[in-house]
Amino acid sequence: MSRSLLLVGSPKPGASASRSFAEAVGSRLEARGWSTRTERVSPAFADATRMGELLDAIAESDLVVLAFPVYVDSLPAPVLRLLETWESAIADGAFAGTAPKRLAVLTQCGFPEASHCDFSVAVCRRFADKTGVEWAGALAFGMGAAIEGRAPEQSPLNGRIEQLDAAVDALAAGDVIPAEATAAFARPLAPAWSYPLLGGMMWSKQAKSRGCKEPLNLRRYAQ
Amino acid sequence: MKATILDASRSSDLRTRAAADAMEAGLAAAGYEVERILARELQVRACTGCFGCWTRTPGECVIADDARGMAERAIASDVFAVVSPVSYGSYGSLAKSVLDRMICLVLPHFTMVDGEVHHKRRYARYPVSLALGTLAEPSAEETALFERLVERNAVNLHNPKHAARVVSGDEPAAEAVARLLDAAGIREEVAA
């Protein structure tokens, strides 16, 4: 049986867009006869034992699906550190004798344009090329909060289920996620021009729900 | 004029440490009062993505550790320079752990920049961004990615000018620093 490892790169311990995205792919892989295992990236850095266990999980898998949010135009620091650690482990021979690994990436950002994710995908692609991990493609979309804690079918991504299925079909067959699926996922869920207005309302609402009494545009530090 | 350097070298990384030495010397020669911070000595927890810096304690991370001081230093500087090993075209994870915690310096609110959505500026002015990356072996691809990252960051972080270079192997960093300062127009301003 083919084995996949779903790595959730969101630092949030509970629900996250990354976890929802990873689980959506994982459930589809299972429906296609794969075994799946889900692990969070951040806790692996608590101690050497946990990192060793995560590297063992990578070693035991055929396909690694790495799901993460874009932070400051790139991968969150813990996800970067995972790639660095994985590369070191490869160089140290930790994966000698294990099955070849494939890497697929699922990423999302808070902006409406998926293009903000392009750099992060390129970084992961470079990691794969540099280390000999086989690149299996990526899905990226904007407005990531839209699926936090929800299955795609119950979210604004419900119009992309066909493309999600096509992507998983390819992964399950040992192929790269089709460019058509990647392009379909990248289409904005909301028009960019609406974001300045809708985003402002969203942040004000969130601040109010958190009991924030300070102005959101506070300049905290002296210049 | 004040410059802050985030030296993201790990203790065994002599190449990045030498690059940070060159950055410090170059900025000092250009007339800046330089403060160099060793990222490896900072206590910085990973960003939790809670957006507390936007909607709970606006302008400051909710986590009370050294990242707060770094954000405060950065926005009070005329130049903010990051010296870091390059990981697959990105800043290395040590630098990134600090940079992830700096979104408090912008507003949560959105604006359009050249037809693309970005966050609005929080402060009246932002520092010039300099980035000096290091690689063990030359890589045109990673160098191009690194330069692209710094450019993208400069849009989101409202840096009025930015410049990035990568040095590899035994390449002397002093020349790369000189080119960085020239590219950012810093040495010209000092000369003027």
mmCIF file of C-alpha atoms in Angstrom:
data_model
loop_
_atom_site.group_PDB
_atom_site.id
_atom_site.type_symbol
_atom_site.label_atom_id
_atom_site.label_comp_id
_atom_site.label_asym_id
_atom_site.label_seq_id
_atom_site.Cartn_x
_atom_site.Cartn_y
_atom_site.Cartn_z
ATOM 1 C CA MET A 1 0.000 0.000 0.000
ATOM 2 C CA SER A 2 1.298 3.469 -0.880
ATOM 3 C CA ARG A 3 1.914 5.721 2.082
ATOM 4 C CA SER A 4 1.439 9.447 2.351
ATOM 5 C CA LEU A 5 2.484 11.787 5.120
ATOM 6 C CA LEU A 6 0.452 14.962 5.505
ATOM 7 C CA LEU A 7 2.548 17.647 7.168
ATOM 8 C CA VAL A 8 0.560 20.552 8.580
ATOM 9 C CA GLY A 9 2.822 23.590 8.654
ATOM 10 C CA SER A 10 0.397 25.964 10.369
ATOM 11 C CA PRO A 11 1.529 26.895 13.879
ATOM 12 C CA LYS A 12 -2.074 26.804 15.048
ATOM 13 C CA PRO A 13 -2.655 23.718 17.182
ATOM 14 C CA GLY A 14 -6.293 23.342 16.255
ATOM 15 C CA ALA A 15 -8.216 24.192 13.139
ATOM 16 C CA SER A 16 -6.365 25.897 10.341
ATOM 17 C CA ALA A 17 -6.676 26.373 6.619
ATOM 18 C CA SER A 18 -3.555 24.248 6.184
ATOM 19 C CA ARG A 19 -5.047 21.374 8.161
ATOM 20 C CA SER A 20 -8.339 21.585 6.264
ATOM 21 C CA PHE A 21 -6.465 21.571 2.968
ATOM 22 C CA ALA A 22 -4.254 18.654 4.024
ATOM 23 C CA GLU A 23 -7.190 16.626 5.312
ATOM 24 C CA ALA A 24 -9.117 17.188 2.093
ATOM 25 C CA VAL A 25 -6.225 15.715 0.120
ATOM 26 C CA GLY A 26 -5.653 12.997 2.688
ATOM 27 C CA SER A 27 -9.236 11.750 2.658
ATOM 28 C CA ARG A 28 -9.124 11.589 -1.128
ATOM 29 C CA LEU A 29 -5.848 9.649 -1.082
ATOM 30 C CA GLU A 30 -7.402 7.186 1.347
ATOM 31 C CA ALA A 31 -10.395 6.794 -0.973
ATOM 32 C CA ARG A 32 -7.879 5.820 -3.643
ATOM 33 C CA GLY A 33 -6.309 3.134 -1.478
ATOM 34 C CA TRP A 34 -3.469 5.048 0.128
ATOM 35 C CA SER A 35 -2.611 5.056 3.805
ATOM 36 C CA THR A 36 -2.217 8.501 5.318
ATOM 37 C CA ARG A 37 -0.666 9.872 8.448
ATOM 38 C CA THR A 38 -0.994 13.487 9.595
ATOM 39 C CA GLU A 39 1.623 15.302 11.640
ATOM 40 C CA ARG A 40 2.092 18.938 12.627
ATOM 41 C CA VAL A 41 5.473 20.489 11.899
ATOM 42 C CA SER A 42 5.861 22.896 14.824
ATOM 43 C CA PRO A 43 5.783 20.373 17.728
ATOM 44 C CA ALA A 44 8.612 18.393 16.114
ATOM 45 C CA PHE A 45 11.061 21.056 17.234
ATOM 46 C CA ALA A 46 10.203 20.600 20.910
ATOM 47 C CA ASP A 47 12.997 18.080 21.287
ATOM 48 C CA ALA A 48 15.302 15.836 19.292
ATOM 49 C CA THR A 49 13.134 12.760 19.896
ATOM 50 C CA ARG A 50 10.103 14.324 18.272
ATOM 51 C CA MET A 51 12.118 15.533 15.307
ATOM 52 C CA GLY A 52 13.581 12.065 14.945
ATOM 53 C CA GLU A 53 10.061 10.643 14.885
ATOM 54 C CA LEU A 54 9.039 13.108 12.201
ATOM 55 C CA LEU A 55 12.051 12.235 10.074
ATOM 56 C CA ASP A 56 11.189 8.548 10.530
ATOM 57 C CA ALA A 57 7.676 9.304 9.319
ATOM 58 C CA ILE A 58 9.128 10.998 6.238
ATOM 59 C CA ALA A 59 11.429 8.042 5.651
ATOM 60 C CA GLU A 60 8.491 5.640 5.793
ATOM 61 C CA SER A 61 6.375 7.573 3.290
ATOM 62 C CA ASP A 62 6.224 7.578 -0.486
ATOM 63 C CA LEU A 63 4.523 10.959 -0.803
ATOM 64 C CA VAL A 64 4.905 13.937 1.522
ATOM 65 C CA VAL A 65 2.126 16.520 1.274
ATOM 66 C CA LEU A 66 3.299 19.753 2.883
ATOM 67 C CA ALA A 67 0.541 22.226 3.738
ATOM 68 C CA PHE A 68 1.383 25.671 5.091
ATOM 69 C CA PRO A 69 0.292 29.313 5.134
ATOM 70 C CA VAL A 70 2.432 31.996 3.517
ATOM 71 C CA TYR A 71 4.156 34.149 6.135
ATOM 72 C CA VAL A 72 5.854 37.368 5.034
ATOM 73 C CA ASP A 73 5.954 36.225 1.409
ATOM 74 C CA SER A 74 7.627 32.909 2.228
ATOM 75 C CA LEU A 75 7.318 29.733 4.273
ATOM 76 C CA PRO A 76 6.803 30.050 8.037
ATOM 77 C CA ALA A 77 10.088 29.660 9.896
ATOM 78 C CA PRO A 78 9.260 26.205 11.344
ATOM 79 C CA VAL A 79 8.441 24.852 7.871
ATOM 80 C CA LEU A 80 11.715 26.245 6.509
ATOM 81 C CA ARG A 81 13.532 24.660 9.395
ATOM 82 C CA LEU A 82 11.874 21.336 8.598
ATOM 83 C CA LEU A 83 13.188 21.493 5.035
ATOM 84 C CA GLU A 84 16.666 22.396 6.311
ATOM 85 C CA THR A 85 16.552 19.497 8.777
ATOM 86 C CA TRP A 86 15.249 17.106 6.122
ATOM 87 C CA GLU A 87 18.097 18.127 3.793
ATOM 88 C CA SER A 88 20.659 17.536 6.547
ATOM 89 C CA ALA A 89 19.155 14.135 7.260
ATOM 90 C CA ILE A 90 19.412 13.207 3.583
ATOM 91 C CA ALA A 91 23.050 14.332 3.520
ATOM 92 C CA ASP A 92 23.722 12.260 6.651
ATOM 93 C CA GLY A 93 22.334 9.166 4.930
ATOM 94 C CA ALA A 94 19.259 8.893 7.127
ATOM 95 C CA PHE A 95 17.113 7.984 4.144
ATOM 96 C CA ALA A 96 19.465 5.511 2.518
ATOM 97 C CA GLY A 97 17.610 2.377 1.499
ATOM 98 C CA THR A 98 14.171 3.963 1.840
ATOM 99 C CA ALA A 99 11.683 4.457 -0.976
ATOM 100 C CA PRO A 100 12.119 7.567 -3.146
ATOM 101 C CA LYS A 101 10.173 10.494 -1.789
ATOM 102 C CA ARG A 102 7.793 12.771 -3.625
ATOM 103 C CA LEU A 103 6.804 16.218 -2.378
ATOM 104 C CA ALA A 104 3.497 17.957 -3.065
ATOM 105 C CA VAL A 105 2.720 21.395 -1.657
ATOM 106 C CA LEU A 106 -0.577 22.901 -0.558
ATOM 107 C CA THR A 107 -0.348 26.543 0.369
ATOM 108 C CA GLN A 108 -2.541 29.549 0.863
ATOM 109 C CA CYS A 109 -2.266 33.196 1.826
ATOM 110 C CA GLY A 110 -4.478 35.844 3.327
ATOM 111 C CA PHE A 111 -4.518 38.002 0.217
ATOM 112 C CA PRO A 112 -7.010 37.295 -2.571
ATOM 113 C CA GLU A 113 -4.320 36.656 -5.160
ATOM 114 C CA ALA A 114 -2.695 33.236 -5.156
ATOM 115 C CA SER A 115 0.331 34.882 -6.788
ATOM 116 C CA HIS A 116 1.482 35.797 -3.268
ATOM 117 C CA CYS A 117 2.122 32.060 -2.848
ATOM 118 C CA ASP A 118 4.311 31.716 -5.944
ATOM 119 C CA PHE A 119 7.564 32.404 -4.151
ATOM 120 C CA SER A 120 6.880 29.809 -1.452
ATOM 121 C CA VAL A 121 6.073 27.189 -4.075
ATOM 122 C CA ALA A 122 9.329 28.044 -5.860
ATOM 123 C CA VAL A 123 11.266 27.591 -2.605
ATOM 124 C CA CYS A 124 9.761 24.138 -2.103
ATOM 125 C CA ARG A 125 10.507 23.250 -5.725
ATOM 126 C CA ARG A 126 14.118 24.343 -5.236
ATOM 127 C CA PHE A 127 14.330 22.206 -2.075
ATOM 128 C CA ALA A 128 13.099 19.194 -4.048
ATOM 129 C CA ASP A 129 15.524 19.790 -6.928
ATOM 130 C CA LYS A 130 18.451 20.316 -4.568
ATOM 131 C CA THR A 131 17.851 17.242 -2.441
ATOM 132 C CA GLY A 132 16.672 14.752 -5.051
ATOM 133 C CA VAL A 133 13.134 14.614 -3.674
ATOM 134 C CA GLU A 134 10.767 14.229 -6.612
ATOM 135 C CA TRP A 135 8.573 17.280 -7.195
ATOM 136 C CA ALA A 136 4.867 16.390 -7.330
ATOM 137 C CA GLY A 137 3.436 19.862 -7.860
ATOM 138 C CA ALA A 138 1.450 22.369 -5.857
ATOM 139 C CA LEU A 139 -1.967 23.829 -5.247
ATOM 140 C CA ALA A 140 -2.146 27.403 -3.965
ATOM 141 C CA PHE A 141 -5.015 29.758 -3.366
ATOM 142 C CA GLY A 142 -5.741 33.121 -1.837
ATOM 143 C CA MET A 143 -8.154 34.081 0.925
ATOM 144 C CA GLY A 144 -6.993 31.097 2.922
ATOM 145 C CA ALA A 145 -9.167 31.869 5.909
ATOM 146 C CA ALA A 146 -12.125 30.862 3.767
ATOM 147 C CA ILE A 147 -11.525 27.175 4.484
ATOM 148 C CA GLU A 148 -10.176 27.330 8.026
ATOM 149 C CA GLY A 149 -11.745 24.447 9.916
ATOM 150 C CA ARG A 150 -13.974 23.499 6.988
ATOM 151 C CA ALA A 151 -13.950 20.876 4.328
ATOM 152 C CA PRO A 152 -13.636 22.426 0.857
ATOM 153 C CA GLU A 153 -17.159 21.253 0.045
ATOM 154 C CA GLN A 154 -18.493 23.470 2.839
ATOM 155 C CA SER A 155 -16.396 26.459 1.883
ATOM 156 C CA PRO A 156 -15.960 28.908 -1.004
ATOM 157 C CA LEU A 157 -13.679 26.273 -2.528
ATOM 158 C CA ASN A 158 -16.720 24.108 -3.268
ATOM 159 C CA GLY A 159 -16.489 25.129 -6.910
ATOM 160 C CA ARG A 160 -13.057 23.527 -7.206
ATOM 161 C CA ILE A 161 -13.753 20.001 -6.039
ATOM 162 C CA GLU A 162 -13.316 18.647 -9.558
ATOM 163 C CA GLN A 163 -9.838 20.188 -9.756
ATOM 164 C CA LEU A 164 -8.992 18.915 -6.263
ATOM 165 C CA ASP A 165 -10.012 15.409 -7.322
ATOM 166 C CA ALA A 166 -7.937 15.705 -10.501
ATOM 167 C CA ALA A 167 -4.924 16.796 -8.436
ATOM 168 C CA VAL A 168 -5.275 13.832 -6.083
ATOM 169 C CA ASP A 169 -5.823 11.448 -8.997
ATOM 170 C CA ALA A 170 -2.454 12.569 -10.337
ATOM 171 C CA LEU A 171 -0.731 12.272 -6.965
ATOM 172 C CA ALA A 172 -2.173 8.808 -6.423
ATOM 173 C CA ALA A 173 -0.967 7.727 -9.870
ATOM 174 C CA GLY A 174 2.562 8.931 -9.169
ATOM 175 C CA ASP A 175 2.208 11.973 -11.397
ATOM 176 C CA VAL A 176 2.572 15.712 -10.927
ATOM 177 C CA ILE A 177 -0.478 17.817 -10.054
ATOM 178 C CA PRO A 178 -1.819 18.998 -13.435
ATOM 179 C CA ALA A 179 -1.165 22.606 -14.368
ATOM 180 C CA GLU A 180 -4.889 22.990 -15.060
ATOM 181 C CA ALA A 181 -5.744 22.104 -11.454
ATOM 182 C CA THR A 182 -3.091 24.490 -10.146
ATOM 183 C CA ALA A 183 -4.409 27.286 -12.349
ATOM 184 C CA ALA A 184 -8.025 26.666 -11.330
ATOM 185 C CA PHE A 185 -7.163 26.810 -7.641
ATOM 186 C CA ALA A 186 -5.264 30.047 -8.149
ATOM 187 C CA ARG A 187 -8.311 31.973 -9.371
ATOM 188 C CA PRO A 188 -9.332 34.569 -6.765
ATOM 189 C CA LEU A 189 -12.274 33.644 -4.559
ATOM 190 C CA ALA A 190 -13.205 37.319 -4.329
ATOM 191 C CA PRO A 191 -12.294 40.269 -6.562
ATOM 192 C CA ALA A 192 -9.184 42.034 -5.358
ATOM 193 C CA TRP A 193 -10.861 45.434 -5.439
ATOM 194 C CA SER A 194 -13.293 44.282 -2.730
ATOM 195 C CA TYR A 195 -10.571 43.452 -0.248
ATOM 196 C CA PRO A 196 -9.755 46.913 1.092
ATOM 197 C CA LEU A 197 -13.386 47.399 2.099
ATOM 198 C CA LEU A 198 -14.293 43.864 3.192
ATOM 199 C CA GLY A 199 -10.937 43.354 4.888
ATOM 200 C CA GLY A 200 -11.328 46.490 6.941
ATOM 201 C CA MET A 201 -14.728 45.344 8.156
ATOM 202 C CA MET A 202 -13.353 41.921 8.995
ATOM 203 C CA TRP A 203 -10.475 43.263 11.078
ATOM 204 C CA SER A 204 -12.718 45.687 12.959
ATOM 205 C CA LYS A 205 -15.122 42.861 13.726
ATOM 206 C CA GLN A 206 -12.308 40.624 14.933
ATOM 207 C CA ALA A 207 -10.887 43.367 17.153
ATOM 208 C CA LYS A 208 -14.293 44.007 18.671
ATOM 209 C CA SER A 209 -14.821 40.306 19.374
ATOM 210 C CA ARG A 210 -11.469 40.272 21.155
ATOM 211 C CA GLY A 211 -12.353 43.238 23.299
ATOM 212 C CA CYS A 212 -9.665 45.435 21.785
ATOM 213 C CA LYS A 213 -10.155 49.014 22.913
ATOM 214 C CA GLU A 214 -7.107 50.511 21.207
ATOM 215 C CA PRO A 215 -7.163 51.948 17.703
ATOM 216 C CA LEU A 216 -6.025 49.404 15.145
ATOM 217 C CA ASN A 217 -3.682 51.943 13.543
ATOM 218 C CA LEU A 218 -1.785 52.584 16.774
ATOM 219 C CA ARG A 219 1.890 53.444 16.290
ATOM 220 C CA ARG A 220 3.345 51.546 19.188
ATOM 221 C CA TYR A 221 7.012 52.373 18.693
ATOM 222 C CA ALA A 222 8.866 55.671 18.517
ATOM 223 C CA GLN A 223 10.638 56.744 15.382
ATOM 224 C CA MET B 1 21.647 57.836 11.075
ATOM 225 C CA LYS B 2 20.961 54.446 12.533
ATOM 226 C CA ALA B 3 21.355 50.989 11.052
ATOM 227 C CA THR B 4 20.278 47.715 12.606
ATOM 228 C CA ILE B 5 21.768 44.456 11.386
ATOM 229 C CA LEU B 6 20.046 41.153 12.059
ATOM 230 C CA ASP B 7 22.953 38.700 11.965
ATOM 231 C CA ALA B 8 21.284 35.338 11.401
ATOM 232 C CA SER B 9 24.451 33.278 11.402
ATOM 233 C CA ARG B 10 24.487 30.140 13.496
ATOM 234 C CA SER B 11 27.526 29.706 15.737
ATOM 235 C CA SER B 12 29.370 27.439 13.284
ATOM 236 C CA ASP B 13 28.521 29.474 10.182
ATOM 237 C CA LEU B 14 31.724 31.418 9.614
ATOM 238 C CA ARG B 15 30.693 32.478 6.100
ATOM 239 C CA THR B 16 27.570 34.300 7.260
ATOM 240 C CA ARG B 17 29.385 35.734 10.243
ATOM 241 C CA ALA B 18 32.043 37.160 7.931
ATOM 242 C CA ALA B 19 29.291 38.593 5.727
ATOM 243 C CA ALA B 20 27.760 40.270 8.763
ATOM 244 C CA ASP B 21 31.200 41.644 9.688
ATOM 245 C CA ALA B 22 31.408 43.161 6.208
ATOM 246 C CA MET B 23 27.916 44.595 6.464
ATOM 247 C CA GLU B 24 28.744 46.193 9.809
ATOM 248 C CA ALA B 25 31.966 47.648 8.487
ATOM 249 C CA GLY B 26 30.336 48.910 5.308
ATOM 250 C CA LEU B 27 27.487 50.645 7.085
ATOM 251 C CA ALA B 28 29.843 52.154 9.658
ATOM 252 C CA ALA B 29 32.089 53.468 6.877
ATOM 253 C CA ALA B 30 29.000 54.984 5.285
ATOM 254 C CA GLY B 31 28.452 56.970 8.462
ATOM 255 C CA TYR B 32 25.802 54.915 10.211
ATOM 256 C CA GLU B 33 25.592 54.171 13.912
ATOM 257 C CA VAL B 34 25.332 50.403 13.672
ATOM 258 C CA GLU B 35 23.720 47.955 16.064
ATOM 259 C CA ARG B 36 24.266 44.317 15.242
ATOM 260 C CA ILE B 37 21.905 41.791 16.750
ATOM 261 C CA LEU B 38 22.752 38.092 16.836
ATOM 262 C CA ALA B 39 19.562 36.225 15.982
ATOM 263 C CA ARG B 40 20.899 33.055 17.601
ATOM 264 C CA GLU B 41 21.037 34.825 20.970
ATOM 265 C CA LEU B 42 17.479 36.091 20.782
ATOM 266 C CA GLN B 43 14.589 34.390 22.532
ATOM 267 C CA VAL B 44 12.014 34.364 19.742
ATOM 268 C CA ARG B 45 9.075 32.035 19.582
ATOM 269 C CA ALA B 46 7.546 31.126 16.253
ATOM 270 C CA CYS B 47 4.677 33.278 15.063
ATOM 271 C CA THR B 48 1.397 31.585 15.933
ATOM 272 C CA GLY B 49 -0.637 33.317 13.248
ATOM 273 C CA CYS B 50 -3.093 34.644 15.814
ATOM 274 C CA PHE B 51 -3.217 38.198 14.355
ATOM 275 C CA GLY B 52 -3.080 39.503 17.911
ATOM 276 C CA CYS B 53 -0.574 42.108 16.694
ATOM 277 C CA TRP B 54 -3.388 43.523 14.593
ATOM 278 C CA THR B 55 -6.567 43.025 16.595
ATOM 279 C CA ARG B 56 -5.649 42.363 20.214
ATOM 280 C CA THR B 57 -2.598 44.529 20.970
ATOM 281 C CA PRO B 58 -2.427 46.634 17.794
ATOM 282 C CA GLY B 59 1.126 47.276 16.662
ATOM 283 C CA GLU B 60 2.798 44.827 19.016
ATOM 284 C CA CYS B 61 3.023 41.057 19.132
ATOM 285 C CA VAL B 62 1.092 39.467 21.993
ATOM 286 C CA ILE B 63 4.112 37.261 22.757
ATOM 287 C CA ALA B 64 6.487 39.054 25.127
ATOM 288 C CA ASP B 65 9.927 38.007 23.952
ATOM 289 C CA ASP B 66 12.860 39.481 22.035
ATOM 290 C CA ALA B 67 10.892 39.777 18.801
ATOM 291 C CA ARG B 68 9.165 42.852 20.199
ATOM 292 C CA GLY B 69 12.492 44.593 20.643
ATOM 293 C CA MET B 70 13.551 43.668 17.120
ATOM 294 C CA ALA B 71 10.418 45.175 15.625
ATOM 295 C CA GLU B 72 10.942 48.313 17.686
ATOM 296 C CA ARG B 73 14.563 48.572 16.568
ATOM 297 C CA ALA B 74 13.716 47.976 12.928
ATOM 298 C CA ILE B 75 11.112 50.726 12.656
ATOM 299 C CA ALA B 76 13.354 53.171 14.508
ATOM 300 C CA SER B 77 16.223 52.542 12.073
ATOM 301 C CA ASP B 78 17.103 54.266 8.826
ATOM 302 C CA VAL B 79 18.492 50.978 7.511
ATOM 303 C CA PHE B 80 17.458 47.461 8.485
ATOM 304 C CA ALA B 81 19.863 44.859 7.176
ATOM 305 C CA VAL B 82 19.461 41.099 7.339
ATOM 306 C CA VAL B 83 22.467 38.841 6.856
ATOM 307 C CA SER B 84 21.429 35.223 6.555
ATOM 308 C CA PRO B 85 22.280 31.932 4.965
ATOM 309 C CA VAL B 86 20.005 31.315 2.009
ATOM 310 C CA SER B 87 17.690 28.309 2.231
ATOM 311 C CA TYR B 88 16.350 27.322 -1.201
ATOM 312 C CA GLY B 89 16.141 31.000 -2.133
ATOM 313 C CA SER B 90 14.555 32.159 1.101
ATOM 314 C CA TYR B 91 16.011 33.608 4.253
ATOM 315 C CA GLY B 92 17.164 30.791 6.505
ATOM 316 C CA SER B 93 14.832 29.678 9.268
ATOM 317 C CA LEU B 94 16.656 31.591 11.989
ATOM 318 C CA ALA B 95 16.231 34.935 10.229
ATOM 319 C CA LYS B 96 12.716 34.003 9.227
ATOM 320 C CA SER B 97 11.712 33.304 12.824
ATOM 321 C CA VAL B 98 12.408 36.951 13.610
ATOM 322 C CA LEU B 99 10.971 38.372 10.391
ATOM 323 C CA ASP B 100 7.734 36.384 10.813
ATOM 324 C CA ARG B 101 7.139 38.360 13.988
ATOM 325 C CA MET B 102 7.332 41.767 12.317
ATOM 326 C CA ILE B 103 3.948 42.060 10.668
ATOM 327 C CA CYS B 104 2.982 44.250 13.616
ATOM 328 C CA LEU B 105 4.814 47.014 11.742
ATOM 329 C CA VAL B 106 2.081 47.168 9.102
ATOM 330 C CA LEU B 107 -1.663 47.551 9.408
ATOM 331 C CA PRO B 108 -4.113 44.706 8.949
ATOM 332 C CA HIS B 109 -6.015 46.879 6.481
ATOM 333 C CA PHE B 110 -5.539 46.386 2.791
ATOM 334 C CA THR B 111 -4.626 48.639 -0.072
ATOM 335 C CA MET B 112 -3.855 48.165 -3.736
ATOM 336 C CA VAL B 113 -0.273 48.456 -4.921
ATOM 337 C CA ASP B 114 0.194 48.144 -8.681
ATOM 338 C CA GLY B 115 -3.061 46.221 -8.934
ATOM 339 C CA GLU B 116 -2.231 43.761 -6.154
ATOM 340 C CA VAL B 117 -3.552 43.684 -2.588
ATOM 341 C CA HIS B 118 -1.081 44.459 0.201
ATOM 342 C CA HIS B 119 -1.232 45.709 3.768
ATOM 343 C CA LYS B 120 -1.284 49.414 4.506
ATOM 344 C CA ARG B 121 1.585 51.152 6.219
ATOM 345 C CA ARG B 122 1.322 51.740 9.934
ATOM 346 C CA TYR B 123 4.219 54.162 10.318
ATOM 347 C CA ALA B 124 5.160 57.399 8.606
ATOM 348 C CA ARG B 125 8.484 56.024 7.455
ATOM 349 C CA TYR B 126 10.149 52.690 7.045
ATOM 350 C CA PRO B 127 13.814 51.726 6.893
ATOM 351 C CA VAL B 128 15.785 50.979 3.778
ATOM 352 C CA SER B 129 15.978 47.198 3.464
ATOM 353 C CA LEU B 130 19.303 45.512 2.809
ATOM 354 C CA ALA B 131 19.674 41.747 2.542
ATOM 355 C CA LEU B 132 22.924 39.852 2.232
ATOM 356 C CA GLY B 133 22.537 36.130 1.748
ATOM 357 C CA THR B 134 25.203 33.455 1.865
ATOM 358 C CA LEU B 135 25.493 30.140 0.063
ATOM 359 C CA ALA B 136 28.089 27.421 0.285
ATOM 360 C CA GLU B 137 28.004 26.972 -3.508
ATOM 361 C CA PRO B 138 26.905 29.479 -6.156
ATOM 362 C CA SER B 139 23.341 29.101 -7.342
ATOM 363 C CA ALA B 140 21.882 31.456 -9.900
ATOM 364 C CA GLU B 141 18.413 30.120 -9.123
ATOM 365 C CA GLU B 142 18.630 30.695 -5.375
ATOM 366 C CA THR B 143 20.219 34.098 -5.880
ATOM 367 C CA ALA B 144 17.368 35.136 -8.163
ATOM 368 C CA LEU B 145 14.795 33.795 -5.699
ATOM 369 C CA PHE B 146 16.438 35.617 -2.804
ATOM 370 C CA GLU B 147 16.444 38.907 -4.670
ATOM 371 C CA ARG B 148 12.812 38.361 -5.598
ATOM 372 C CA LEU B 149 11.906 37.710 -1.942
ATOM 373 C CA VAL B 150 13.539 40.915 -0.765
ATOM 374 C CA GLU B 151 11.697 42.800 -3.485
ATOM 375 C CA ARG B 152 8.351 41.265 -2.465
ATOM 376 C CA ASN B 153 9.059 41.979 1.213
ATOM 377 C CA ALA B 154 9.856 45.595 0.386
ATOM 378 C CA VAL B 155 6.390 46.066 -1.085
ATOM 379 C CA ASN B 156 4.646 44.544 1.922
ATOM 380 C CA LEU B 157 6.903 46.227 4.459
ATOM 381 C CA HIS B 158 6.918 49.604 2.691
ATOM 382 C CA ASN B 159 10.672 49.895 2.478
ATOM 383 C CA PRO B 160 11.438 53.029 0.428
ATOM 384 C CA LYS B 161 14.500 51.311 -1.048
ATOM 385 C CA HIS B 162 15.779 47.774 -0.980
ATOM 386 C CA ALA B 163 18.741 45.814 -2.253
ATOM 387 C CA ALA B 164 19.807 42.194 -2.027
ATOM 388 C CA ARG B 165 22.986 40.298 -2.832
ATOM 389 C CA VAL B 166 24.192 36.765 -2.305
ATOM 390 C CA VAL B 167 27.787 35.746 -1.684
ATOM 391 C CA SER B 168 28.914 32.155 -2.029
ATOM 392 C CA GLY B 169 31.921 30.064 -1.129
ATOM 393 C CA ASP B 170 34.964 32.150 -0.328
ATOM 394 C CA GLU B 171 33.700 35.196 -2.211
ATOM 395 C CA PRO B 172 34.645 38.291 -0.194
ATOM 396 C CA ALA B 173 31.573 39.950 1.203
ATOM 397 C CA ALA B 174 32.961 43.485 1.317
ATOM 398 C CA GLU B 175 32.453 43.974 -2.403
ATOM 399 C CA ALA B 176 28.885 42.660 -2.207
ATOM 400 C CA VAL B 177 28.183 45.057 0.647
ATOM 401 C CA ALA B 178 29.558 47.963 -1.379
ATOM 402 C CA ARG B 179 27.285 47.016 -4.261
ATOM 403 C CA LEU B 180 24.359 46.715 -1.858
ATOM 404 C CA LEU B 181 24.922 50.185 -0.456
ATOM 405 C CA ASP B 182 25.305 51.610 -3.953
ATOM 406 C CA ALA B 183 22.165 49.848 -5.175
ATOM 407 C CA ALA B 184 20.205 51.250 -2.250
ATOM 408 C CA GLY B 185 21.616 54.692 -2.948
ATOM 409 C CA ILE B 186 22.994 54.888 0.570
ATOM 410 C CA ARG B 187 26.575 55.822 -0.155
ATOM 411 C CA GLU B 188 25.436 58.516 -2.570
ATOM 412 C CA GLU B 189 23.231 60.045 0.107
ATOM 413 C CA VAL B 190 26.067 60.008 2.625
ATOM 414 C CA ALA B 191 28.428 61.597 0.105
ATOM 415 C CA ALA B 192 25.865 64.294 -0.568
#
